[in-house]
Structures are given as C-alpha cells and as structure tokens.
Coordinates of C-alpha atoms in Angstrom, one line a residue:
M1 CA 76.4 -76.6 122.5
R2 CA 73.6 -76.8 119.6
L3 CA 71.3 -74.3 121.8
W4 CA 74.0 -71.7 122.8
T5 CA 75.2 -71.8 119.0
T6 CA 71.7 -71.7 118.3
F7 CA 71.3 -68.9 120.4
A8 CA 74.1 -67.1 119.2
L9 CA 73.1 -67.0 115.5
G10 CA 69.5 -65.4 116.6
I11 CA 71.7 -62.2 118.6
L12 CA 73.2 -62.1 115.5
V13 CA 70.3 -61.6 113.3
A14 CA 68.6 -59.4 115.5
A15 CA 71.4 -57.1 115.8
L16 CA 71.7 -57.0 111.8
S17 CA 67.5 -56.3 111.1
L18 CA 68.4 -53.2 113.6
G19 CA 71.0 -51.8 112.1
V20 CA 69.2 -51.7 108.4
V21 CA 66.3 -50.2 110.7
W22 CA 68.9 -47.5 112.1
V23 CA 70.3 -46.9 108.5
G24 CA 67.0 -46.3 106.8
R25 CA 65.6 -44.0 109.7
P26 CA 64.5 -40.7 109.0
D27 CA 66.0 -39.1 112.1
R28 CA 69.2 -40.7 111.6
G29 CA 72.1 -38.4 112.3
P30 CA 72.2 -35.0 114.6
G31 CA 69.2 -32.3 114.0
P32 CA 65.9 -32.5 114.9
G33 CA 63.8 -35.8 114.6
P34 CA 61.2 -36.7 111.5
R35 CA 59.3 -34.3 109.7
P36 CA 56.3 -35.7 108.5
G37 CA 55.6 -36.5 105.1
I38 CA 54.3 -33.3 102.9
P39 CA 54.2 -32.2 99.1
F40 CA 57.3 -30.6 99.2
F41 CA 58.2 -29.7 95.5
R42 CA 55.2 -27.2 95.7
V43 CA 54.8 -27.8 92.2
E44 CA 51.2 -26.4 90.9
P45 CA 50.8 -27.8 87.5
E46 CA 48.4 -24.8 85.8
H47 CA 51.5 -22.1 86.8
V48 CA 54.3 -23.7 85.1
Q49 CA 55.9 -22.9 81.3
Y50 CA 59.6 -24.3 81.8
L51 CA 60.3 -27.7 82.2
V52 CA 63.9 -29.7 82.3
F53 CA 64.9 -33.0 83.3
H54 CA 68.1 -35.1 83.1
T55 CA 68.6 -38.8 83.4
D56 CA 71.2 -41.2 82.3
H57 CA 69.1 -41.9 79.7
I58 CA 68.2 -38.4 78.4
R59 CA 68.5 -35.0 78.9
T60 CA 65.1 -33.1 78.0
E61 CA 63.9 -29.1 78.2
L62 CA 59.9 -28.3 77.0
S63 CA 58.4 -24.5 77.2
R64 CA 55.0 -23.9 77.1
P65 CA 54.9 -20.6 75.0
A66 CA 51.3 -19.5 74.2
G67 CA 49.6 -22.2 76.4
R68 CA 50.8 -25.4 74.5
W69 CA 53.7 -27.4 75.5
E70 CA 56.8 -27.6 72.8
L71 CA 59.9 -29.8 72.5
V72 CA 62.8 -27.8 73.1
E73 CA 65.5 -30.3 73.5
P74 CA 67.0 -32.7 71.9
A75 CA 64.4 -32.3 69.3
A76 CA 62.1 -29.5 68.3
G77 CA 58.0 -29.9 68.3
R78 CA 55.1 -30.1 69.5
A79 CA 55.1 -32.1 73.0
D80 CA 52.4 -34.2 74.4
P81 CA 50.2 -32.3 76.8
A82 CA 48.8 -35.6 78.6
M83 CA 52.2 -36.9 79.0
V84 CA 53.2 -33.3 80.8
E85 CA 50.9 -32.9 82.7
H86 CA 51.2 -36.2 84.0
L87 CA 54.2 -35.2 85.1
L88 CA 53.4 -32.1 86.7
D89 CA 50.8 -34.1 88.4
V90 CA 52.9 -36.1 90.0
F91 CA 55.6 -33.7 91.4
A92 CA 52.7 -32.2 93.1
S93 CA 51.5 -35.1 94.4
V94 CA 54.3 -37.1 95.7
S95 CA 55.2 -36.5 99.2
A96 CA 58.7 -36.8 101.4
E97 CA 60.0 -36.8 104.9
T98 CA 63.0 -35.7 106.3
V99 CA 65.9 -38.2 106.6
R100 CA 69.1 -35.8 107.8
R101 CA 69.3 -32.1 108.7
P102 CA 73.1 -31.4 108.8
R103 CA 74.0 -28.7 111.5
R104 CA 75.4 -25.3 110.1
G105 CA 78.8 -25.9 108.8
E106 CA 78.7 -29.7 108.8
D107 CA 79.5 -32.0 105.6
P108 CA 75.9 -33.0 104.3
G109 CA 77.5 -36.4 103.3
L110 CA 75.8 -36.3 100.0
G111 CA 77.5 -39.6 97.9
A112 CA 75.9 -41.6 100.6
Y113 CA 72.9 -40.8 99.6
G114 CA 73.7 -40.9 95.9
L115 CA 73.4 -37.3 95.7
A116 CA 76.8 -36.4 94.9
A117 CA 76.3 -37.3 91.3
P118 CA 72.4 -37.7 91.1
R119 CA 70.5 -39.5 88.9
A120 CA 68.3 -37.2 87.9
R121 CA 67.7 -33.9 87.8
I122 CA 64.7 -31.6 87.8
V123 CA 63.8 -28.2 87.2
V124 CA 60.4 -26.7 87.1
G125 CA 59.9 -22.8 86.2
D126 CA 56.3 -20.9 86.7
G127 CA 57.8 -17.7 85.1
R128 CA 59.0 -16.3 88.2
S129 CA 61.0 -18.8 89.8
L130 CA 62.7 -22.5 89.7
R131 CA 63.2 -24.9 91.6
T132 CA 65.4 -27.9 91.3
L133 CA 65.3 -31.3 92.7
E134 CA 67.8 -33.8 92.4
I135 CA 67.5 -37.6 92.9
G136 CA 70.1 -40.0 94.8
R137 CA 69.8 -43.7 95.1
D138 CA 67.3 -46.1 96.4
S139 CA 66.5 -45.9 100.1
P140 CA 66.8 -49.1 102.2
L141 CA 63.1 -50.1 101.9
G142 CA 63.1 -49.7 97.9
D143 CA 59.9 -47.6 97.9
R144 CA 61.6 -44.1 98.3
V145 CA 64.4 -42.3 96.9
Y146 CA 67.1 -40.5 98.2
A147 CA 66.6 -36.6 96.9
R148 CA 67.2 -32.8 97.5
V149 CA 65.8 -29.9 96.6
G150 CA 67.7 -26.5 95.1
D151 CA 71.1 -26.7 97.2
Q152 CA 69.3 -27.4 100.4
A153 CA 71.3 -29.7 102.7
D154 CA 68.4 -31.6 104.1
I155 CA 68.1 -34.8 102.7
L156 CA 65.0 -36.1 102.2
A157 CA 63.1 -39.3 101.5
V158 CA 60.9 -39.3 98.5
D159 CA 58.3 -41.3 96.5
R160 CA 60.1 -42.9 94.3
R161 CA 56.9 -42.0 91.9
V162 CA 58.9 -39.4 91.0
L163 CA 61.3 -40.9 89.6
D164 CA 59.6 -43.6 87.9
A165 CA 57.1 -41.0 86.1
L166 CA 60.3 -39.7 84.1
P167 CA 60.5 -41.0 80.4
S168 CA 63.3 -43.3 79.0
E169 CA 62.9 -41.6 75.7
V170 CA 62.2 -38.6 74.1
A171 CA 60.1 -40.1 71.6
A172 CA 57.6 -40.6 74.6
L173 CA 57.4 -36.9 75.5
R174 CA 56.5 -36.4 71.7
D175 CA 52.5 -35.4 70.4
R176 CA 51.8 -38.1 68.2
R177 CA 49.2 -36.7 66.9
L178 CA 49.4 -35.1 63.0
F179 CA 46.4 -32.5 63.7
T180 CA 45.4 -30.9 67.1
G181 CA 42.2 -29.7 67.9
R182 CA 38.7 -30.8 67.0
P183 CA 37.5 -32.0 63.6
E184 CA 34.3 -29.5 63.6
D185 CA 36.2 -26.2 64.2
V186 CA 37.9 -26.8 60.6
D187 CA 36.7 -24.4 57.8
R188 CA 38.7 -25.0 55.0
L189 CA 40.6 -28.0 53.2
E190 CA 42.8 -28.8 50.9
I191 CA 43.7 -32.6 49.2
R192 CA 46.3 -33.0 46.9
A193 CA 47.2 -36.3 44.7
G194 CA 50.2 -35.5 41.9
V195 CA 48.5 -32.9 39.9
H196 CA 44.9 -32.8 41.2
A197 CA 44.2 -30.6 44.3
V198 CA 40.8 -30.2 45.5
E199 CA 40.0 -27.3 47.9
A200 CA 36.9 -27.0 50.0
V201 CA 35.5 -24.8 52.4
R202 CA 32.5 -24.5 54.9
D203 CA 30.2 -22.2 55.4
E204 CA 28.8 -20.8 58.5
R205 CA 25.9 -23.2 58.4
G206 CA 28.2 -26.2 58.5
R207 CA 27.7 -26.9 54.6
W208 CA 30.3 -27.8 52.8
R209 CA 31.5 -26.9 48.9
I210 CA 34.3 -26.9 46.5
E211 CA 36.4 -23.9 45.5
Q212 CA 38.9 -25.4 43.4
P213 CA 39.4 -26.6 40.6
F214 CA 35.7 -25.7 40.2
L215 CA 32.5 -24.6 42.2
A216 CA 30.2 -27.4 43.4
R217 CA 29.0 -28.9 46.4
A218 CA 31.2 -31.3 48.3
H219 CA 30.0 -34.5 50.2
L220 CA 29.7 -34.1 53.7
P221 CA 29.8 -37.4 55.0
T222 CA 32.7 -38.0 52.8
L223 CA 34.5 -35.0 54.4
D224 CA 33.4 -35.9 58.1
R225 CA 34.9 -39.8 57.7
L226 CA 38.1 -37.9 56.1
L227 CA 38.5 -35.8 58.9
E228 CA 37.6 -38.0 62.2
L229 CA 40.3 -40.3 60.2
A230 CA 42.9 -37.2 60.5
F231 CA 42.1 -36.0 63.9
A232 CA 42.4 -40.2 64.8
A233 CA 45.7 -40.8 63.5
R234 CA 48.4 -41.1 65.3
V235 CA 52.4 -41.8 64.6
D236 CA 53.6 -44.8 64.6
L237 CA 57.5 -44.1 64.4
F238 CA 59.8 -40.7 64.6
V239 CA 62.2 -42.4 62.0
S240 CA 64.3 -39.3 61.1
E241 CA 65.1 -36.2 62.6
E242 CA 66.9 -34.6 59.8
V243 CA 66.5 -35.3 56.1
A244 CA 68.6 -34.2 53.5
D245 CA 67.1 -36.0 50.9
P246 CA 62.9 -36.6 51.0
G247 CA 62.8 -38.7 48.1
L248 CA 64.5 -41.5 50.1
Y249 CA 60.9 -41.6 51.8
G250 CA 58.7 -41.1 48.5
L251 CA 58.5 -36.9 49.9
G252 CA 60.1 -35.5 47.4
Q253 CA 57.0 -36.0 45.2
P254 CA 54.6 -37.2 48.3
R255 CA 51.6 -39.3 46.6
F256 CA 48.8 -37.3 48.8
E257 CA 49.0 -34.4 51.2
L258 CA 46.5 -33.4 53.0
S259 CA 45.9 -29.2 54.8
L260 CA 43.6 -28.0 57.1
R261 CA 42.7 -24.9 58.3
R262 CA 40.8 -24.4 61.8
S263 CA 38.2 -21.2 62.3
G264 CA 39.7 -17.9 63.2
R265 CA 42.7 -19.1 62.4
E266 CA 45.2 -18.9 59.8
E267 CA 47.8 -21.2 60.2
R268 CA 47.5 -24.5 58.1
Q269 CA 48.0 -27.7 59.5
G270 CA 48.6 -30.4 57.5
V271 CA 50.9 -33.8 56.3
R272 CA 52.5 -35.6 53.3
I273 CA 52.6 -39.1 52.8
G274 CA 55.1 -40.7 51.1
A275 CA 56.1 -44.3 50.1
P276 CA 55.1 -47.3 52.4
M277 CA 57.2 -48.3 55.2
E278 CA 59.8 -51.3 54.3
G279 CA 58.9 -54.2 55.7
R280 CA 55.4 -52.8 57.0
P281 CA 52.9 -52.4 54.7
D282 CA 50.5 -51.1 57.1
L283 CA 52.5 -48.1 57.8
A284 CA 54.1 -45.1 55.3
Y285 CA 56.2 -42.7 55.8
A286 CA 54.8 -38.9 56.4
Q287 CA 56.6 -35.4 57.3
G288 CA 53.9 -32.4 58.1
L289 CA 53.8 -29.6 55.9
A290 CA 56.4 -27.1 57.9
N291 CA 58.9 -30.1 57.0
G292 CA 60.5 -31.4 60.5
P293 CA 61.0 -35.2 61.6
V294 CA 60.1 -37.9 58.9
V295 CA 57.2 -40.2 60.7
S296 CA 55.6 -43.3 59.9
V297 CA 51.6 -43.4 59.9
P298 CA 48.5 -46.0 59.4
A299 CA 48.4 -46.7 55.7
A300 CA 45.1 -46.2 56.2
L301 CA 45.5 -42.5 56.3
G302 CA 46.6 -42.0 52.9
A303 CA 43.5 -45.0 51.7
G304 CA 41.3 -42.5 53.6
I305 CA 42.8 -39.2 51.4
E306 CA 42.4 -41.1 48.3
A307 CA 39.1 -41.7 48.8
G308 CA 38.0 -38.2 49.9
L309 CA 39.7 -36.9 46.8
R310 CA 37.5 -39.4 44.7
D311 CA 34.4 -39.3 46.8
I312 CA 34.4 -35.4 47.4
R313 CA 32.1 -34.3 45.4
D314 CA 28.6 -35.0 46.8
R315 CA 26.7 -37.1 43.8
R316 CA 23.4 -36.1 45.2
V317 CA 20.9 -34.8 42.7
L318 CA 19.1 -32.7 45.8
P319 CA 21.6 -32.8 48.9
G320 CA 19.8 -32.1 52.1
W321 CA 16.2 -33.6 50.4
T322 CA 12.7 -33.4 52.7
A323 CA 9.4 -33.9 51.4
L324 CA 7.8 -32.7 48.2
R325 CA 5.1 -30.5 48.3
G326 CA 4.9 -28.6 45.0
I327 CA 6.2 -29.0 41.6
S328 CA 6.1 -26.4 38.5
I329 CA 6.6 -27.9 35.5
R330 CA 7.2 -25.6 31.9
E331 CA 7.4 -26.9 28.7
D332 CA 7.0 -25.5 25.4
G333 CA 5.3 -22.3 26.9
R334 CA 3.0 -24.8 28.8
H335 CA 2.7 -24.6 32.7
L336 CA 1.2 -27.0 34.8
A337 CA 1.1 -27.0 38.8
L338 CA 0.6 -28.9 41.7
V339 CA 0.5 -28.8 45.1
R340 CA 0.4 -31.5 47.8
D341 CA -2.3 -31.3 50.9
G342 CA -4.0 -33.6 53.5
Q343 CA -6.0 -35.6 50.3
G344 CA -3.0 -35.8 48.6
W345 CA -2.2 -34.1 45.1
R346 CA -4.4 -31.8 43.2
M347 CA -3.7 -29.3 40.1
T348 CA -3.7 -26.0 40.5
E349 CA -2.9 -25.1 36.5
P350 CA -4.2 -24.8 34.3
R351 CA -7.4 -26.0 36.2
T352 CA -8.1 -27.2 39.8
L353 CA -8.0 -31.2 38.8
A354 CA -7.3 -34.5 41.3
A355 CA -3.7 -36.0 40.3
E356 CA -1.9 -38.7 40.9
T357 CA -0.7 -39.2 43.7
E358 CA 0.5 -42.2 44.4
Q359 CA 3.1 -41.3 41.1
L360 CA 4.0 -38.1 42.7
D361 CA 4.8 -39.1 45.9
A362 CA 6.8 -42.1 44.1
L363 CA 8.8 -39.2 42.6
G364 CA 9.2 -37.2 45.7
R365 CA 10.9 -40.3 47.5
G366 CA 13.0 -41.2 44.2
L367 CA 14.1 -37.8 43.9
A368 CA 15.3 -38.2 48.2
R369 CA 18.1 -40.8 46.9
L370 CA 18.7 -39.6 43.2
E371 CA 21.9 -39.7 42.6
F372 CA 24.8 -38.8 39.7
E373 CA 25.6 -41.8 37.8
R374 CA 28.5 -38.7 35.6
F375 CA 29.0 -35.5 36.0
R376 CA 28.9 -33.7 33.1
D377 CA 30.5 -30.1 33.9
D378 CA 30.6 -29.6 30.3
V379 CA 27.2 -28.4 30.5
R380 CA 26.9 -27.8 34.2
T381 CA 27.0 -23.9 33.7
A382 CA 25.4 -23.1 29.9
G383 CA 24.7 -25.0 26.4
F384 CA 22.0 -27.5 28.6
P385 CA 19.6 -28.6 26.5
A386 CA 16.7 -29.2 28.2
R387 CA 13.1 -31.0 27.3
L388 CA 11.5 -29.3 30.3
E389 CA 12.3 -27.2 33.9
M390 CA 10.9 -28.1 37.0
A391 CA 10.3 -26.1 40.1
L392 CA 10.5 -28.6 43.2
V393 CA 9.1 -27.1 46.3
R394 CA 10.6 -28.9 49.5
D395 CA 8.7 -29.3 53.1
D396 CA 10.3 -26.8 54.7
G397 CA 9.6 -23.9 51.6
E398 CA 12.9 -23.9 50.0
T399 CA 12.7 -24.5 46.2
E400 CA 15.3 -26.7 43.9
I401 CA 15.3 -25.7 39.5
V402 CA 16.0 -28.4 37.9
Q403 CA 16.5 -29.2 34.4
I404 CA 15.7 -32.0 32.6
G405 CA 17.4 -33.0 29.4
P406 CA 16.9 -36.2 26.7
A407 CA 17.2 -39.5 27.7
L408 CA 20.9 -41.2 27.0
A409 CA 21.1 -44.5 25.4
D410 CA 21.8 -46.5 28.5
G411 CA 19.0 -45.9 30.2
L412 CA 19.5 -42.6 32.0
R413 CA 19.0 -38.8 31.8
L414 CA 21.0 -35.8 31.6
I415 CA 19.6 -33.3 34.0
R416 CA 20.9 -30.3 35.8
V417 CA 20.1 -28.7 38.8
A418 CA 20.5 -25.0 39.3
G419 CA 21.9 -23.9 42.6
P420 CA 24.1 -22.6 43.9
P421 CA 26.5 -24.0 42.9
A422 CA 25.0 -25.6 39.7
A423 CA 25.8 -29.3 39.1
A424 CA 25.0 -31.3 35.5
G425 CA 25.5 -35.2 34.9
E426 CA 23.2 -38.2 34.2
A427 CA 20.9 -39.8 36.6
E428 CA 18.8 -42.6 36.9
D429 CA 15.6 -41.9 34.5
L430 CA 12.7 -40.1 37.2
F431 CA 11.2 -38.1 34.6
A432 CA 10.1 -40.0 31.3
A433 CA 6.2 -39.4 32.7
L434 CA 6.8 -36.0 33.6
S435 CA 5.2 -33.3 31.0
A436 CA 3.1 -29.9 31.7
D437 CA 0.5 -31.5 29.8
P438 CA -2.4 -32.1 32.3
L439 CA -3.5 -35.5 31.0
A440 CA 0.7 -36.8 31.9
L441 CA -0.2 -36.4 35.7
R442 CA -4.4 -36.2 36.2
S443 CA -5.8 -38.6 38.8
R444 CA -6.2 -42.4 36.7
D445 CA -9.2 -42.9 39.3
V446 CA -11.9 -42.3 36.1
L447 CA -14.9 -43.1 38.3
G448 CA -14.0 -41.8 41.5
V449 CA -16.9 -43.5 43.6
A450 CA -16.4 -45.8 46.8
A451 CA -18.4 -49.3 46.5
P452 CA -21.1 -48.1 50.1
D453 CA -22.2 -45.2 47.9
I454 CA -22.9 -47.4 44.6
R455 CA -27.0 -47.6 45.0
S456 CA -27.7 -49.3 41.3
V457 CA -26.1 -51.4 38.8
R458 CA -27.3 -51.2 35.2
I459 CA -25.3 -53.1 32.2
Q460 CA -25.9 -52.5 28.6
V461 CA -25.2 -53.7 25.4
P462 CA -27.1 -53.0 22.1
D463 CA -30.6 -52.9 22.5
V464 CA -30.8 -54.1 25.9
S465 CA -30.0 -53.4 29.6
R466 CA -30.5 -55.0 32.8
T467 CA -30.1 -53.0 36.0
W468 CA -30.0 -54.4 39.6
D469 CA -30.7 -52.0 43.1
T470 CA -28.8 -52.3 46.1
V471 CA -30.2 -53.5 49.2
P472 CA -30.4 -51.9 52.6
G473 CA -27.8 -54.6 54.8
G474 CA -26.0 -56.1 51.4
G475 CA -27.4 -57.6 48.4
F476 CA -28.7 -56.6 44.6
A477 CA -32.7 -56.9 43.9
R478 CA -34.0 -56.6 40.2
D479 CA -37.7 -55.7 39.9
G480 CA -37.6 -55.9 44.0
Q481 CA -36.6 -59.8 43.3
P482 CA -33.2 -60.4 45.4
A483 CA -30.7 -61.9 42.9
G484 CA -29.4 -65.7 43.1
E485 CA -26.5 -66.1 45.0
A486 CA -24.2 -66.3 42.1
D487 CA -25.6 -63.7 40.7
A488 CA -24.7 -61.7 43.8
A489 CA -21.3 -62.8 43.9
L490 CA -20.8 -61.4 40.6
L491 CA -22.4 -57.8 41.1
D492 CA -20.3 -57.5 44.5
R493 CA -16.8 -58.1 42.4
L494 CA -18.4 -55.6 40.0
V495 CA -19.2 -52.8 42.1
R496 CA -15.4 -53.9 44.0
H497 CA -13.4 -53.7 40.6
A498 CA -16.0 -50.3 39.5
A499 CA -15.2 -48.4 42.3
R500 CA -11.4 -48.4 41.9
L501 CA -11.4 -48.7 38.4
R502 CA -8.0 -46.8 37.2
A503 CA -7.1 -45.9 33.6
V504 CA -4.0 -47.5 32.3
R505 CA -3.3 -43.9 30.6
F506 CA -5.4 -41.1 29.1
V507 CA -5.5 -41.0 25.1
E508 CA -6.8 -37.6 23.9
E509 CA -9.1 -34.9 25.9
N510 CA -12.4 -33.3 23.6
P511 CA -11.6 -35.4 20.3
D512 CA -13.7 -34.4 17.7
D513 CA -15.5 -37.7 16.7
L514 CA -16.1 -40.6 19.5
G515 CA -16.5 -42.7 16.9
R516 CA -12.8 -43.2 16.1
F517 CA -11.9 -45.4 19.5
G518 CA -16.1 -47.2 19.2
L519 CA -17.5 -45.1 21.7
D520 CA -20.3 -43.7 19.5
P521 CA -21.9 -45.6 19.8
P522 CA -20.2 -47.5 22.6
A523 CA -19.9 -51.3 22.3
R524 CA -21.0 -51.5 26.1
S525 CA -22.0 -49.4 29.2
L526 CA -21.9 -49.4 32.8
T527 CA -23.9 -47.5 34.7
L528 CA -23.7 -46.8 38.5
G529 CA -26.3 -45.2 40.4
L530 CA -25.1 -43.3 43.4
V531 CA -26.6 -42.2 46.9
G532 CA -27.1 -38.7 46.9
T533 CA -28.9 -36.0 45.0
A534 CA -31.9 -37.8 42.9
G535 CA -30.6 -39.0 39.5
I536 CA -27.2 -38.8 39.9
A537 CA -25.3 -41.7 38.0
K538 CA -21.9 -42.0 36.8
T539 CA -21.6 -44.2 33.4
L540 CA -18.8 -46.3 31.4
I541 CA -18.9 -46.9 28.0
V542 CA -16.4 -48.7 26.5
G543 CA -15.1 -49.3 22.7
D544 CA -12.8 -51.0 20.8
L545 CA -9.2 -52.5 21.3
D546 CA -6.1 -50.0 20.5
P547 CA -3.3 -51.5 18.6
D548 CA -2.0 -52.5 22.3
G549 CA -4.3 -54.6 23.3
F550 CA -5.7 -52.2 25.5
R551 CA -9.8 -50.9 25.9
Y552 CA -10.7 -47.6 24.5
A553 CA -13.1 -46.0 27.3
A554 CA -14.7 -43.0 28.9
V555 CA -17.3 -41.7 31.5
R556 CA -20.4 -40.1 29.4
G557 CA -20.1 -36.5 29.9
Q558 CA -16.4 -35.8 30.5
D559 CA -15.3 -36.2 26.6
L560 CA -11.8 -37.7 28.1
V561 CA -10.6 -40.7 26.5
F562 CA -9.0 -43.5 28.6
L563 CA -7.7 -46.9 28.3
I564 CA -8.4 -49.8 30.7
D565 CA -7.2 -52.9 31.5
P566 CA -9.3 -55.7 29.1
D567 CA -8.7 -58.3 31.8
L568 CA -11.0 -56.2 33.5
M569 CA -13.7 -56.5 31.0
P570 CA -15.4 -60.0 32.9
M571 CA -15.4 -58.4 35.7
L572 CA -17.7 -55.4 34.7
F573 CA -19.3 -57.0 32.6
P574 CA -20.0 -60.5 33.4
D575 CA -21.1 -63.0 30.9
P576 CA -24.0 -64.9 33.1
L577 CA -25.5 -61.2 34.4
L578 CA -25.5 -59.9 30.0
P579 CA -29.2 -59.7 28.9
R580 CA -29.6 -62.2 25.8
R581 CA -31.3 -60.4 22.4
P582 CA -34.3 -62.8 21.7
E583 CA -33.5 -64.9 18.5
A584 CA -35.9 -64.3 15.8
E585 CA -38.3 -67.0 14.2
P586 CA -37.5 -69.0 11.6
G587 CA -37.7 -67.1 8.4
A588 CA -38.7 -64.1 10.4
P589 CA -36.4 -60.8 9.0
E590 CA -34.0 -60.1 11.7
S591 CA -34.9 -57.2 14.0
A592 CA -32.5 -55.0 16.2
G593 CA -35.1 -56.4 18.9
A594 CA -36.8 -54.8 21.9
P595 CA -34.9 -53.3 24.9
D596 CA -35.5 -55.4 27.8
E597 CA -35.7 -52.4 30.1
P598 CA -36.1 -48.8 29.3
D599 CA -32.7 -46.8 28.9
P600 CA -33.2 -43.6 31.3
A601 CA -31.1 -41.1 30.4
P602 CA -29.2 -40.3 33.9
H603 CA -27.3 -36.6 34.4
D604 CA -23.3 -37.1 34.7
P605 CA -21.4 -34.4 36.3
S606 CA -18.4 -33.8 36.0
P607 CA -16.3 -34.7 39.0

C-alpha cells in the first residue's frame, strides 16, 4: 500500500512541474514558435531626446535640450546625466523573447500577464518617433518580466533589469552637483559674505587677479582649492521644492555666496549658503542663485568659501619668483648695479668689483619666500615713503620694481611692489643691509688669495720682522732651515686663516688719515708672498680696536679700512712666532733696536 502511495505522489509532483514549465514556456498559446532573445526596444542612447516613465512610485518626465538632460516633471531642474545614460544603456541592451503571439482578432489576454494595468510604462523619443514599453508581472522563473511594445499584440518576456533600473524616487535622477563643467574653465569668480565682496578674474596666462573692491594679485593656490571644493561638492538632501520664506533656512541674508562664470559663457552658476541644518552640524542649507529648491550641502563648503574670502589676496611679495640674476639699487642720487655670473656676484656700477655672493644669494632665497604680514593699501598707489628703490632682474629676464620704506617697531619693514598691480605692506626685513653705497655689498674677502698660492709668510711687529718660505711638498723653512714641528703647525694654521680672511664690515674708503685707526704706523703686519710674477705680495696691516671691540685693518695700497674679528689675532700673529726685541743692558739707554731682517717693500696691486 505504501509503495503505491509513494508512486502516486511522485506522478502528481511530476505533473505539477510539467504544468509550471508549460505555463512559462515562451511558445505557449497559438501562433508561431519561440523567437530567440534579441535587443527589442531599438534604443540608440545618443539620439534620445525625451524620456518618460511611470511606476507605482514615481512619474517622471525628462528632456534633453541643447544636449543637457533636464527634469521636467515632477520637479524642474538638472538631471543626473550619468543616471539617465545608465537607464538608456539598459533599455538598449536588454533582450526579449516572444511568449505569446495572438492570432488576428484574438484577445491577447493582457490581464494574465499583468499588462491590463501595467506596473511600469516607459516612453522614449528620439525627435522623430516615440517608442513605448509596458511592463507587467514577473514570469514564473523570476528573472524576466512580461512586457509589450506600444500597442503590439505580442507578449514578450524581458530581462527584469529593465524594471530594476527604474529609480523609486525622483531624487535619484537629480543632478547633485552644485557646479557643472571643470574648475580650469572658470575665468571669473565672486565671493560674498555679508557686506564684504571680492571679484577675481583669470587672464589668458592663467593668472588670477582681484578686480573688486581693489586691483591686486590673487593667490592662485587659494582659488584652486576653492574651485576644487566647489566642483566636488554634492547635494546631500533635497529639503524643499517651494520656498515661501527663505529666512527659515538662513537664506534671506545668506552667510556666504559663491558665483562662477566659465570661459566663453555669459550665464553664471552659483550657490548661497544659509544656516546650519538642525541636528546635522556637518550640513548647511543652500540654494542656487536662481532660487530653485532648498538643499543641504556639506558645511565644509561654507568654511571653504570663508577661507577663500580671507586668503584670496596673494601675500607673496614676488609671486612666481625664480632665481635672482641682477640688482639695480638707487638711493639719494646714487646708483649701484650688480650681476650674477658663473663665478658669483660682481658689481658693475659705479665700478667693477667682486660682490658679496653669499649675502646676495641669501637675499634671492629670502625674496622667493617673502610674504606681506599686513597689507597697507593706504600707501599702495601713492604717498609711499621710499628709502631706496630696487630693480630686481629674475632668471627669466622679467624685472620687478621694489621700493623699500622705513623699518618698523616690530621688526618688519614697509615695502611696495610696483606691479601691476601694485602691492604694499609690512614684511620681514631682508633689506636692512642694502644700500647704493658700494661698500655695503662689496665682497668681504679682503685678501682674496688661495692657500696653495702663498710662497712666503712675513710677520712684522715694531722694529723687527721674521719671514718663512714654503717648502715644495709641504712645510716651511727660515734661512734654509726647516721649521720645527710646532712652528710648522702654527704657520699652516696662519696660512689657512689668512687665505679666507673676511672683513666684519667696511669702515671707510680713501681715508684722509690712517693714523685715526692706528694704521699709520700699524701695530703689526702680515705679508704673504704669492706664486706668480716676482715680487707680488699682499700685506695686511692691523691697527687699534674700535669701540665695539673689533680690530681696524687694511690691505696696504688699497686705501680701504675694514674691521676684523679680534679672535683671529692669535691665528694670524701666533705669539711663539713673533720676533722679540733684544733686552737693553743695565744702565744703557733704551734703543729701538735693530730689525731682525731687512724690510722689503713688496708691490701690492689692487684686486
């Protein structure tokens, strides 16, 4: 008995399965057999100009005037082009199979397929014709839905992606971008915050400048950051389509407003930022310039607009600065010109001299980073109290005119850049040592010799002197006798310090009386014989201490007094090497003594 029961149940299950397959067969009913799956809607996305779809949840109409998708119903506004293109791609790619083809005059039986009252209706137009697709219930196997095209009688089984692609709410179709296009296409920008407003434009070379409320250079990195932020911002929520009272959202008097214009276009795009959203401090209410819906946007956008307004002005004194190649300084009728070549800086006017390369290179590096701490628009265009004027020649050949004003109490200095546009303000004082006086920037390498070129060393103190010659291969000798190890070490140190001797500062050129500095006669002198033309040497003469404790000195024959560090005296005049005056015998009168060696008169050419 049980065996027959089991057998009967198996037959019943098999019959039910066959029934399901029969109901779902694409060739069920009269008419020809199944038609293989093919793209059936014949949609060419690039030609579609009109799209409508109705579902149980949404009724939407879109159009594409001038190549840009727009929502028409249920709300007007920009549509998300990526979302619309995705829909059209799905419509174009899904395939269908005919499941029923009624004979002429036969009831197509739409109700059985959910098509008497379709759950979705799609209309696509390409400007010449409209195509309609109605979607009914799911097929028994679930991966397809029944559909028909227009008023055709054929019942189709369509890939259900065509239904799943339809959004359930209109917000999914809206363009959430605040600004369309690309940041690099923007050539005019306006920022407003209450009563403050700034307008900037970009020229054909890509440089921004402020045009309102004054003419000034704009800070390119600040504007780039602001544009990137604006174009990246997206609407978070669509809050209200119709706004009776903008004040409810802080939009009656918005906190910030940003408007942009793209190259070659007259229309502006913009956004107004209102109050923070209740319960969402990370969001703020916003609205387009042409009103439209109230939306919420990231509060960071408002902060970015505020920062842009604060930092839009370029604080760099010399934007786009490259290396410094030349300087011309005018001060009280004097003119000083300097150029840099492969050997360093040199003075070309009022005469040719080596210049202080390290100091001028440091000035060039400082100019590249120099910024205004405070702007001074009261003296930007007129009334600037210039102390001196510089023409700075850059590596690219362009020249910047900079006027240097007085030093200020807080360690800054008032300066003005001629532009255009002109800029004036208070900045770090890099200019205290600058002057049209040739001594201010003359090279402080006072001897200008190389240690290997020194062939003899002569130290002289009053009445006596001592000379050593260098020995080929190293070392020193006096009267043909090699110097001892201790003396040789002192002489080697002396030569190294003399070769790189630098003035602390220059004091006076062509003085009328060297005696004022203890240099006539000098307290001591150091003569370096040099390799080359016979008899060429350089002599350093050293005199008194100045009030600050530095030692007056000069190079014999150059008529230029300068100061050297007194700590160098033991290096240049080591006590163990200094000649001693002979002691007088008891009761004998004091005598100046005889010199230890004859005192040659070396020839000292000016460098």
